[in-house]
CSV table of C-alpha atoms in Angstrom, one decimal:
chain,number,residue,atom,x,y,z
A,76,MET,CA,142.6,128.6,121.9
A,77,ARG,CA,144.9,127.8,124.6
A,78,LEU,CA,146.5,124.7,124.7
A,79,LEU,CA,148.3,123.1,127.5
A,80,ILE,CA,150.5,120.1,126.7
A,81,VAL,CA,151.7,118.0,129.5
A,82,GLY,CA,154.3,115.6,129.3
A,83,SER,CA,157.8,115.0,127.8
A,84,LEU,CA,158.4,116.7,124.4
A,85,GLY,CA,159.7,113.6,122.6
A,86,GLY,CA,159.7,113.6,118.9
A,87,GLN,CA,156.3,112.5,118.4
A,88,LEU,CA,154.6,115.0,120.9
A,89,THR,CA,156.6,117.8,119.8
A,90,ALA,CA,155.2,117.4,116.1
A,91,ALA,CA,151.6,117.2,117.9
A,92,THR,CA,152.3,120.7,119.3
A,93,ARG,CA,153.5,122.1,116.0
A,94,ILE,CA,150.6,121.0,114.3
A,95,ALA,CA,148.3,122.6,117.1
A,96,MET,CA,150.1,125.7,116.5
A,97,ASP,CA,149.6,125.5,113.0
A,98,LYS,CA,146.3,125.4,113.5
A,99,GLY,CA,146.2,128.7,115.4
A,100,ALA,CA,146.4,127.1,119.1
A,101,SER,CA,148.5,129.2,121.7
A,102,VAL,CA,150.5,126.3,123.5
A,103,VAL,CA,152.1,126.3,126.8
A,104,HIS,CA,153.9,123.1,127.9
A,105,ALA,CA,154.4,121.3,131.3
A,106,ASP,CA,156.5,118.3,131.8
A,107,THR,CA,154.8,116.9,134.7
A,108,LEU,CA,151.5,116.5,136.5
A,109,GLU,CA,152.6,119.2,139.2
A,110,THR,CA,153.9,121.7,136.8
A,111,ALA,CA,150.8,121.3,134.7
A,112,LEU,CA,148.7,122.2,138.2
A,113,ARG,CA,151.1,125.2,138.9
A,114,THR,CA,150.4,126.6,135.7
A,115,LEU,CA,146.6,126.3,135.6
A,116,ARG,CA,146.8,127.9,139.3
A,117,ALA,CA,148.7,130.7,138.2
A,118,GLY,CA,146.1,132.0,135.8
A,119,ARG,CA,147.9,130.7,132.3
A,120,GLY,CA,144.5,129.0,131.8
A,121,ALA,CA,143.7,126.5,129.0
A,122,ASP,CA,140.6,125.6,127.0
A,123,LEU,CA,142.3,122.0,126.4
A,124,VAL,CA,144.7,119.8,128.3
A,125,MET,CA,146.7,117.5,126.1
A,126,ALA,CA,148.2,114.7,128.4
A,127,ASP,CA,150.8,112.0,127.3
A,128,VAL,CA,149.4,108.8,128.6
A,129,ALA,CA,152.9,108.5,130.5
A,130,ILE,CA,151.6,111.0,132.8
A,131,PRO,CA,148.7,109.4,135.3
A,132,ILE,CA,145.5,110.8,133.5
A,133,ALA,CA,143.2,109.4,136.2
A,134,ALA,CA,145.4,111.5,138.9
A,135,LEU,CA,145.5,114.7,136.7
A,136,ILE,CA,141.5,114.7,136.4
A,137,ALA,CA,141.0,113.9,139.9
A,138,ALA,CA,143.4,117.0,140.9
A,139,LEU,CA,141.6,119.0,138.4
A,140,GLU,CA,138.3,118.4,139.9
A,141,ALA,CA,139.6,118.6,143.5
A,142,GLU,CA,140.4,122.1,142.7
A,143,ARG,CA,137.6,122.8,140.7
A,144,ILE,CA,139.5,123.7,137.4
A,145,HIS,CA,137.2,123.3,134.6
A,146,VAL,CA,139.0,122.3,131.7
A,147,PRO,CA,138.7,119.1,129.2
A,148,VAL,CA,141.7,116.7,128.7
A,149,VAL,CA,142.6,114.4,125.8
A,150,ALA,CA,145.2,111.9,126.0
A,151,CYS,CA,147.7,110.9,123.5
A,152,GLY,CA,150.1,108.2,123.0
A,153,THR,CA,151.5,105.5,120.7
A,154,SER,CA,149.0,103.8,118.7
A,155,THR,CA,149.8,100.5,119.8
A,156,ASP,CA,149.4,101.4,123.3
A,157,ALA,CA,145.6,100.3,123.2
A,158,ARG,CA,145.3,99.5,127.2
A,159,ALA,CA,146.7,103.0,128.1
A,160,ALA,CA,143.9,104.4,125.7
A,161,VAL,CA,141.3,102.5,127.5
A,162,GLY,CA,142.5,103.3,130.8
A,163,ALA,CA,142.9,107.1,129.8
A,164,ILE,CA,139.1,107.2,128.5
A,165,ARG,CA,138.0,105.2,131.8
A,166,ALA,CA,139.6,108.0,133.8
A,167,GLY,CA,137.4,110.7,132.3
A,168,ALA,CA,139.8,111.8,129.3
A,169,LYS,CA,137.4,113.2,126.5
A,170,GLU,CA,139.5,111.5,123.4
A,171,TYR,CA,142.6,109.5,122.7
A,172,ILE,CA,144.8,110.9,120.0
A,173,PRO,CA,147.1,108.3,118.8
A,174,LEU,CA,150.8,109.2,117.9
A,175,PRO,CA,152.6,109.8,115.5
A,176,PRO,CA,149.7,112.8,115.3
A,177,ASP,CA,147.3,112.8,112.2
A,178,ALA,CA,147.0,116.6,111.5
A,179,GLU,CA,143.3,116.3,110.5
A,180,LEU,CA,142.5,114.3,113.8
A,181,ILE,CA,144.2,116.8,115.9
A,182,ALA,CA,142.5,119.6,113.6
A,183,ALA,CA,139.1,117.9,114.7
A,184,VAL,CA,139.9,117.4,118.2
A,185,LEU,CA,140.6,121.4,118.5
A,186,ALA,CA,137.8,122.2,116.6
A,187,ALA,CA,135.5,120.1,118.6
A,188,VAL,CA,136.5,121.5,122.1
A,189,SER,CA,137.4,125.1,121.2
A,190,ALA,CA,134.2,127.4,122.2
A,191,ASP,CA,135.3,129.7,119.4
A,192,ASN,CA,134.0,127.6,116.8
A,193,ARG,CA,130.1,128.5,117.3
A,194,ASP,CA,129.4,130.4,114.6
A,195,LEU,CA,127.2,133.5,114.4
A,196,VAL,CA,124.7,132.8,111.6
A,197,VAL,CA,122.5,135.6,111.2
A,198,ARG,CA,119.8,136.5,108.2
A,199,ASP,CA,117.2,138.3,110.3
A,200,GLU,CA,116.8,142.0,110.3
A,201,ALA,CA,115.9,142.0,113.5
A,202,MET,CA,119.0,140.2,114.8
A,203,LEU,CA,121.2,141.9,112.1
A,204,ALA,CA,120.4,145.3,114.0
A,205,VAL,CA,121.6,143.7,117.0
A,206,VAL,CA,125.1,142.5,115.5
A,207,ARG,CA,125.6,145.8,113.7
A,208,LEU,CA,125.2,147.7,117.5
A,209,ALA,CA,127.6,145.1,118.7
A,210,ASP,CA,130.1,145.8,115.9
A,211,GLN,CA,129.6,149.5,116.5
A,212,VAL,CA,130.8,149.0,120.3
A,213,ALA,CA,133.1,146.2,120.4
A,214,ALA,CA,136.0,148.2,120.1
A,215,SER,CA,135.2,150.1,123.0
A,216,GLU,CA,136.6,149.6,126.5
A,217,ALA,CA,132.5,149.8,127.7
A,218,SER,CA,130.9,147.0,129.5
A,219,ILE,CA,128.2,145.5,127.8
A,220,LEU,CA,125.1,143.4,129.0
A,221,ILE,CA,123.4,141.0,126.8
A,222,THR,CA,120.1,140.2,127.6
A,223,GLY,CA,117.5,137.4,125.9
A,224,GLU,CA,115.6,134.3,126.5
A,225,SER,CA,117.7,131.2,127.4
A,226,GLY,CA,119.0,129.7,124.3
A,227,THR,CA,119.2,132.8,122.1
A,228,GLY,CA,122.8,132.8,121.7
A,229,LYS,CA,124.0,135.3,124.2
A,230,GLU,CA,127.6,133.8,124.6
A,231,VAL,CA,128.1,133.3,120.9
A,232,LEU,CA,127.3,137.0,120.7
A,233,ALA,CA,129.7,137.8,123.8
A,234,ARG,CA,132.6,135.7,121.9
A,235,HIS,CA,131.9,138.0,118.7
A,236,VAL,CA,132.3,141.1,120.6
A,237,HIS,CA,135.5,139.8,121.9
A,238,ARG,CA,136.8,138.7,118.4
A,239,ARG,CA,135.7,142.4,117.1
A,240,SER,CA,137.6,144.0,120.1
A,241,ASN,CA,140.9,145.5,120.5
A,242,ARG,CA,141.7,142.7,123.0
A,243,ALA,CA,141.0,139.8,120.5
A,244,ASP,CA,144.4,138.2,120.7
A,245,ARG,CA,144.3,138.2,124.5
A,246,PRO,CA,142.1,135.4,126.6
A,247,PHE,CA,138.6,135.4,126.7
A,248,VAL,CA,137.2,133.8,130.0
A,249,SER,CA,133.8,132.6,130.8
A,250,VAL,CA,132.1,132.1,134.1
A,251,ASN,CA,128.8,130.8,134.4
A,252,CYS,CA,127.6,132.2,137.7
A,253,ALA,CA,124.4,129.8,137.9
A,254,ALA,CA,126.7,126.6,137.6
A,255,ILE,CA,128.9,127.6,140.6
A,256,PRO,CA,128.0,126.8,144.1
A,257,GLU,CA,127.2,130.6,145.8
A,258,ASN,CA,130.0,129.5,148.9
A,259,LEU,CA,132.7,128.7,145.7
A,260,LEU,CA,131.8,131.5,143.4
A,261,GLU,CA,133.9,134.0,145.3
A,262,SER,CA,137.0,132.0,144.9
A,263,GLU,CA,136.5,131.0,141.5
A,264,LEU,CA,136.2,134.8,140.3
A,265,PHE,CA,139.0,136.3,142.6
A,266,GLY,CA,141.2,133.4,143.5
A,267,HIS,CA,142.5,132.4,146.9
A,268,GLU,CA,145.6,131.9,148.9
A,269,LYS,CA,147.1,128.6,150.4
A,270,GLY,CA,145.2,127.7,153.4
A,271,ALA,CA,142.1,130.4,152.9
A,272,PHE,CA,139.7,127.7,153.4
A,273,THR,CA,139.6,123.6,153.7
A,274,GLY,CA,140.8,122.3,150.5
A,275,ALA,CA,142.9,125.5,149.2
A,276,VAL,CA,146.0,123.2,149.1
A,277,ALA,CA,147.7,126.1,146.9
A,278,ARG,CA,147.2,129.5,145.7
A,279,ARG,CA,145.0,129.6,142.9
A,280,VAL,CA,144.5,132.8,140.6
A,281,GLY,CA,140.8,133.4,139.9
A,282,LYS,CA,139.0,134.4,136.6
A,283,PHE,CA,139.4,138.1,136.9
A,284,GLU,CA,143.4,137.5,136.9
A,285,GLU,CA,143.3,134.7,134.4
A,286,ALA,CA,141.4,137.1,131.7
A,287,SER,CA,143.7,140.2,132.9
A,288,GLY,CA,144.2,141.7,129.2
A,289,GLY,CA,141.3,140.3,127.9
A,290,THR,CA,138.0,139.8,128.1
A,291,LEU,CA,135.5,138.5,131.3
A,292,LEU,CA,132.2,137.0,130.7
A,293,LEU,CA,129.9,136.8,133.6
A,294,ASP,CA,127.3,134.2,132.2
A,295,GLU,CA,123.6,134.6,133.7
A,296,ILE,CA,125.0,137.4,136.6
A,297,SER,CA,121.5,137.6,137.7
A,298,GLU,CA,122.0,134.4,139.6
A,299,MET,CA,125.1,135.8,141.6
A,300,ASP,CA,124.1,136.3,145.6
A,301,VAL,CA,123.9,140.0,146.2
A,302,ARG,CA,126.3,139.9,148.8
A,303,LEU,CA,129.3,138.9,146.3
A,304,GLN,CA,127.7,141.5,144.0
A,305,ALA,CA,129.2,144.3,146.2
A,306,LYS,CA,132.6,142.9,145.9
A,307,LEU,CA,132.1,142.6,142.1
A,308,LEU,CA,131.0,146.2,141.8
A,309,ARG,CA,134.4,147.2,143.7
A,310,ALA,CA,136.4,145.1,141.1
A,311,ILE,CA,134.7,146.5,138.2
A,312,GLN,CA,135.0,150.1,139.6
A,313,GLU,CA,138.6,150.0,140.9
A,314,ARG,CA,140.2,147.6,138.6
A,315,VAL,CA,141.3,145.7,141.5
A,316,ILE,CA,140.3,142.2,143.2
A,317,ASP,CA,141.2,140.6,146.7
A,318,ARG,CA,141.9,137.0,146.6
A,319,VAL,CA,140.0,135.0,149.2
A,320,GLY,CA,142.6,134.9,152.4
A,321,GLY,CA,144.7,137.7,150.5
A,322,ALA,CA,146.2,140.5,152.3
A,323,LYS,CA,146.7,143.1,149.5
A,324,PRO,CA,144.6,144.0,146.5
A,325,VAL,CA,145.8,142.9,143.0
A,326,PRO,CA,145.3,144.9,139.9
A,327,VAL,CA,143.5,143.4,136.9
A,328,ASP,CA,143.0,145.0,133.1
A,329,ILE,CA,139.7,143.3,131.9
A,330,ARG,CA,136.8,144.3,129.7
A,331,ILE,CA,133.8,143.0,131.2
A,332,LEU,CA,130.7,141.5,129.2
A,333,ALA,CA,127.4,140.1,131.2
A,334,THR,CA,124.6,138.2,130.2
A,335,SER,CA,121.3,137.5,131.8
A,336,ASN,CA,117.8,135.9,130.7
A,337,ARG,CA,116.1,137.6,133.5
A,338,ASN,CA,114.6,141.3,133.4
A,339,LEU,CA,117.4,143.2,135.7
A,340,ALA,CA,115.3,146.0,136.4
A,341,ASP,CA,112.7,143.5,138.1
A,342,ALA,CA,115.6,142.1,139.8
A,343,VAL,CA,116.4,145.4,141.5
A,344,ARG,CA,112.9,146.2,142.5
A,345,GLU,CA,112.8,142.8,144.0
A,346,GLY,CA,116.2,143.6,145.9
A,347,SER,CA,118.0,140.7,144.2
A,348,PHE,CA,120.3,142.8,142.3
A,349,ARG,CA,122.1,146.0,143.0
A,350,GLU,CA,121.1,149.0,141.1
A,351,ASP,CA,124.4,150.4,141.2
A,352,LEU,CA,126.0,147.2,139.6
A,353,LEU,CA,123.6,147.2,136.9
A,354,TYR,CA,124.4,150.6,135.9
A,355,ARG,CA,128.0,149.5,135.8
A,356,LEU,CA,127.1,146.7,133.6
A,357,ASN,CA,124.6,148.2,131.5
A,358,VAL,CA,126.6,150.7,129.8
A,359,VAL,CA,125.5,149.4,126.5
A,360,ASN,CA,122.7,146.6,126.3
A,361,LEU,CA,122.4,144.2,123.3
A,362,LYS,CA,119.2,142.6,123.7
A,363,ILE,CA,118.9,139.3,121.6
A,364,PRO,CA,115.3,138.8,120.3
A,365,PRO,CA,113.8,135.4,120.7
A,366,LEU,CA,114.0,133.0,117.7
A,367,ARG,CA,110.2,133.0,117.3
A,368,ASP,CA,110.5,136.7,116.2
A,369,ARG,CA,113.4,135.9,113.6
A,370,PRO,CA,111.9,133.8,110.8
A,371,ALA,CA,115.1,134.2,108.5
A,372,ASP,CA,117.3,133.0,111.1
A,373,VAL,CA,115.3,129.7,111.9
A,374,ILE,CA,115.8,128.6,108.3
A,375,ALA,CA,119.7,130.0,108.3
A,376,LEU,CA,120.3,128.1,111.5
A,377,ALA,CA,118.4,124.7,110.5
A,378,GLU,CA,120.5,124.6,107.3
A,379,HIS,CA,123.6,125.5,109.3
A,380,PHE,CA,123.0,122.7,111.9
A,381,GLY,CA,121.8,120.4,109.2
A,382,ARG,CA,125.5,120.6,107.2
A,383,LYS,CA,127.1,120.3,110.8
A,384,TYR,CA,125.4,117.4,111.9
A,385,ALA,CA,125.5,115.3,108.5
A,386,GLU,CA,129.0,115.9,108.8
A,387,VAL,CA,129.6,114.9,112.4
A,388,ASN,CA,127.4,111.6,112.0
A,389,GLY,CA,128.8,110.8,108.5
A,390,VAL,CA,125.5,111.1,106.6
A,391,PRO,CA,124.9,112.7,103.3
A,392,HIS,CA,123.6,116.4,103.7
A,393,ARG,CA,120.3,116.6,102.9
A,394,PRO,CA,118.3,119.9,102.2
A,395,LEU,CA,114.9,121.1,103.9
A,396,SER,CA,111.6,120.4,102.2
A,397,SER,CA,109.4,123.2,101.8
A,398,ASP,CA,106.9,121.6,104.5
A,399,ALA,CA,109.8,121.1,106.9
A,400,LYS,CA,110.6,124.9,106.5
A,401,ARG,CA,107.2,126.2,106.8
A,402,GLU,CA,107.1,123.5,110.0
A,403,LEU,CA,110.0,125.3,111.7
A,404,ILE,CA,108.8,128.7,111.2
A,405,ALA,CA,105.7,128.2,112.4
A,406,ALA,CA,106.9,126.6,115.7
A,407,ARG,CA,107.6,128.6,118.9
A,408,TRP,CA,111.0,127.5,120.0
A,409,PRO,CA,110.6,128.2,123.8
A,410,GLY,CA,114.2,126.9,123.9
A,411,ASN,CA,115.3,129.1,121.2
A,412,VAL,CA,118.3,128.3,119.3
A,413,ARG,CA,119.4,125.6,121.5
A,414,GLU,CA,116.1,123.7,120.9
A,415,LEU,CA,116.3,124.3,117.2
A,416,GLU,CA,119.8,122.7,117.0
A,417,ASN,CA,118.9,119.6,119.0
A,418,THR,CA,115.7,119.6,116.6
A,419,MET,CA,118.1,119.4,113.4
A,420,HIS,CA,120.3,116.9,115.0
A,421,ARG,CA,117.4,114.6,115.4
A,422,ALA,CA,116.1,115.4,112.0
A,423,ILE,CA,119.6,114.7,110.4
A,424,LEU,CA,119.3,110.9,111.9
A,425,LEU,CA,115.5,110.1,111.3
A,426,SER,CA,115.9,111.4,107.8
A,427,SER,CA,116.1,109.0,104.9
A,428,GLY,CA,115.0,110.4,101.4
A,429,ALA,CA,116.1,113.2,99.5
A,430,GLU,CA,115.4,115.6,101.8
A,431,ILE,CA,114.6,116.2,105.2
A,432,GLY,CA,110.6,116.0,105.3
A,433,VAL,CA,108.1,117.0,107.8
A,434,GLU,CA,108.1,113.7,109.3
A,435,ALA,CA,111.6,114.0,110.6
A,436,ILE,CA,110.9,117.1,112.7
A,437,ARG,CA,110.0,115.5,115.8
A,438,SER,CA,110.0,116.3,119.7
A,439,PRO,CA,112.5,114.5,122.1
A,440,ASP,CA,109.9,111.9,122.8
A,441,GLY,CA,109.4,111.2,118.9
A,442,ALA,CA,106.0,112.8,118.5
A,443,ARG,CA,105.4,114.8,115.5
A,444,PHE,CA,106.8,118.2,115.7
A,445,GLU,CA,103.4,119.9,114.9
A,446,ALA,CA,101.7,118.8,117.8
A,447,ARG,CA,104.1,120.8,119.8
A,448,VAL,CA,103.3,124.1,118.2
A,449,GLU,CA,101.7,126.1,120.8
A,450,SER,CA,100.6,129.1,119.3
A,451,ARG,CA,101.4,130.4,115.9
A,452,PRO,CA,101.7,134.0,114.4
A,453,ALA,CA,98.9,133.2,111.8
A,454,ASP,CA,96.7,132.3,114.7
A,455,ALA,CA,97.5,135.7,116.7
A,456,ALA,CA,96.3,137.7,113.3
A,457,ALA,CA,93.2,135.4,113.1
A,458,ARG,CA,92.3,136.3,116.3
A,459,ALA,CA,93.2,139.8,116.0
A,460,ALA,CA,91.0,139.8,112.9
A,461,GLN,CA,87.9,138.2,114.5
A,462,THR,CA,88.2,141.1,117.2
A,463,ALA,CA,88.4,143.6,114.9
A,464,GLU,CA,85.4,142.1,113.2
A,465,ALA,CA,83.2,141.9,116.4
A,466,VAL,CA,84.1,145.5,117.1
A,467,THR,CA,82.9,146.6,113.7
A,468,ARG,CA,79.7,144.4,113.9
A,469,ALA,CA,78.8,146.1,117.3
A,470,LEU,CA,78.7,149.6,115.7
A,471,VAL,CA,76.5,148.6,112.7
A,472,GLY,CA,72.9,150.2,113.2
A,473,ARG,CA,74.2,153.3,115.1
A,474,THR,CA,74.7,156.9,114.0
A,475,VAL,CA,77.7,158.5,113.4
A,476,ALA,CA,76.9,161.1,115.9
A,477,ASP,CA,76.0,158.4,118.4
A,478,VAL,CA,79.6,156.7,117.8
A,479,GLU,CA,81.3,160.0,117.9
A,480,ARG,CA,79.9,161.1,121.2
A,481,ASP,CA,80.7,157.8,122.9
A,482,LEU,CA,84.5,158.3,121.6
A,483,ILE,CA,84.6,161.6,122.9
A,484,LEU,CA,83.2,160.9,126.3
A,485,ASP,CA,85.1,157.8,126.6
A,486,THR,CA,88.6,159.5,125.9
A,487,LEU,CA,87.4,162.2,128.2
A,488,ASP,CA,86.9,159.5,131.0
A,489,HIS,CA,90.3,158.1,130.1
A,490,CYS,CA,91.9,161.5,130.8
A,491,LEU,CA,89.8,162.3,134.2
A,492,GLY,CA,88.2,165.3,132.5
A,493,ASN,CA,91.3,166.8,131.0
A,494,ARG,CA,89.9,168.6,128.1
A,495,THR,CA,93.8,169.6,126.6
A,496,HIS,CA,94.6,166.2,126.8
A,497,ALA,CA,91.6,164.5,125.5
A,498,ALA,CA,91.7,167.0,122.4
A,499,LYS,CA,95.3,166.0,121.5
A,500,ILE,CA,94.1,162.0,121.7
A,501,LEU,CA,91.2,162.6,119.5
A,502,GLY,CA,93.3,164.8,117.1
A,503,ILE,CA,90.7,168.0,117.3
A,504,SER,CA,90.8,171.4,118.6
A,505,ILE,CA,90.1,172.4,122.0
A,506,ARG,CA,87.5,174.8,120.7
A,507,THR,CA,85.7,171.8,118.8
A,508,LEU,CA,86.1,169.7,121.9
A,509,ARG,CA,84.4,172.3,123.9
A,510,ASN,CA,81.7,172.5,121.2
A,511,LYS,CA,80.7,169.2,121.5
A,512,LEU,CA,80.7,168.9,125.1
A,513,ASN,CA,78.2,171.9,125.5
A,514,GLU,CA,76.0,170.1,123.0
A,515,TYR,CA,76.4,167.1,124.6
A,516,SER,CA,75.2,168.9,128.1
A,517,ALA,CA,72.5,170.7,126.6
A,518,ASP,CA,71.2,167.2,125.6
A,519,GLY,CA,71.1,166.1,129.4
A,520,VAL,CA,74.5,164.0,128.8
A,521,GLU,CA,76.7,163.8,131.7
A,522,VAL,CA,80.3,165.3,131.0
A,523,PRO,CA,82.9,164.8,133.4
A,524,GLU,CA,84.4,167.7,135.3
A,525,PRO,CA,88.4,168.0,135.3
A,526,GLY,CA,89.9,165.7,137.6
A,527,THR,CA,87.0,163.3,137.8
A,528,ALA,CA,85.6,160.7,136.1
A,529,ARG,CA,81.8,159.6,134.7
A,530,ILE,CA,80.0,157.3,136.9
A,531,ALA,CA,79.2,154.1,135.2
A,532,MET,CA,75.5,153.7,135.0
A,533,ALA,CA,73.6,150.2,135.3
């Protein structure tokens, strides 16, 4: 985790820095607000800014918003300075840490804002196969496209790949292409020079340069405008970028990961995504199956979130009851892991007994959860069994010869009269097929000629 500490490094703030470093954070110091902004503009990115309340917190947060630098801010100050603490929170600080520093509190804050604390919980064989492939290719320099429905954990898997790569000790930088307006995304990716456009008050290094030496995740890349895709393609191919308003190319050394919840092959056919860019990104495809196809993961994740939110909310950890487990497995989970996490958070708050019962598994509006189950696997199996039974009943009363004749002629019709193809599908020799067809012709039955199909008779 990258931590930027802003303020004069007096004794207490120095102690907070030492605690953060002991917890594994990479720490950079800036003594003034302007120095902090220069540090962030220069591409020495941060996952968290810890600022002394002696620094004007409101001005810091306003400056970050004005320059579209997205990083959470926590304030710190002496425990007796209650007015400064309230002012910092009102200004937009995410948390206030009293000084002298408490090691456990700093560790908790770092864990809360660090993206790397998202655990990859896998038990189902369908997902284990994806993780094994991810581990196999992680050490390479190949671009990887991670696909799957929204909420399946694409960014979590991307971070797992980074941690297993040769770049693990270098930055991991993520850009949500769907969350940034089209006219600002180019600057966010490639940076800009001072005066390149209105509001460009200073040179700003983009995410490509910030991630140099490490990994850049292009999240939901399918939402990127097709015109910007051409510039992205050049950056990936040539490993150079052009800042907006810049006069010369800037070399970068990055590994590209991308995610999409859409079928990019369909987007290529629609003209909204470049085919050559897809080939560059999709050297390896990690396709995450939806949660409804990973029943073992449903329970493992539910138990993981149960422990997590019991601790967060300061309530006893309760195991899932058997009925609750069946309810969770039967659900379709259109929101996938993200929906399951929210469901378990609610269940922790609603539970009161020794176990989390089915009555605590509720939708956001408070309705019983089973009322939301759209289509269970058991229902699909029952429908398939009913269909098979109906087909079988339709054959009752007919001779084997009649059924065989219809099967052969329907298969031949499907193959547009191609005898060789039909024989392969039926699993018989071409000679046997020809003999059967000669028998049918002799009985006055229409047999399709090669290249034709039977005419259906009313």
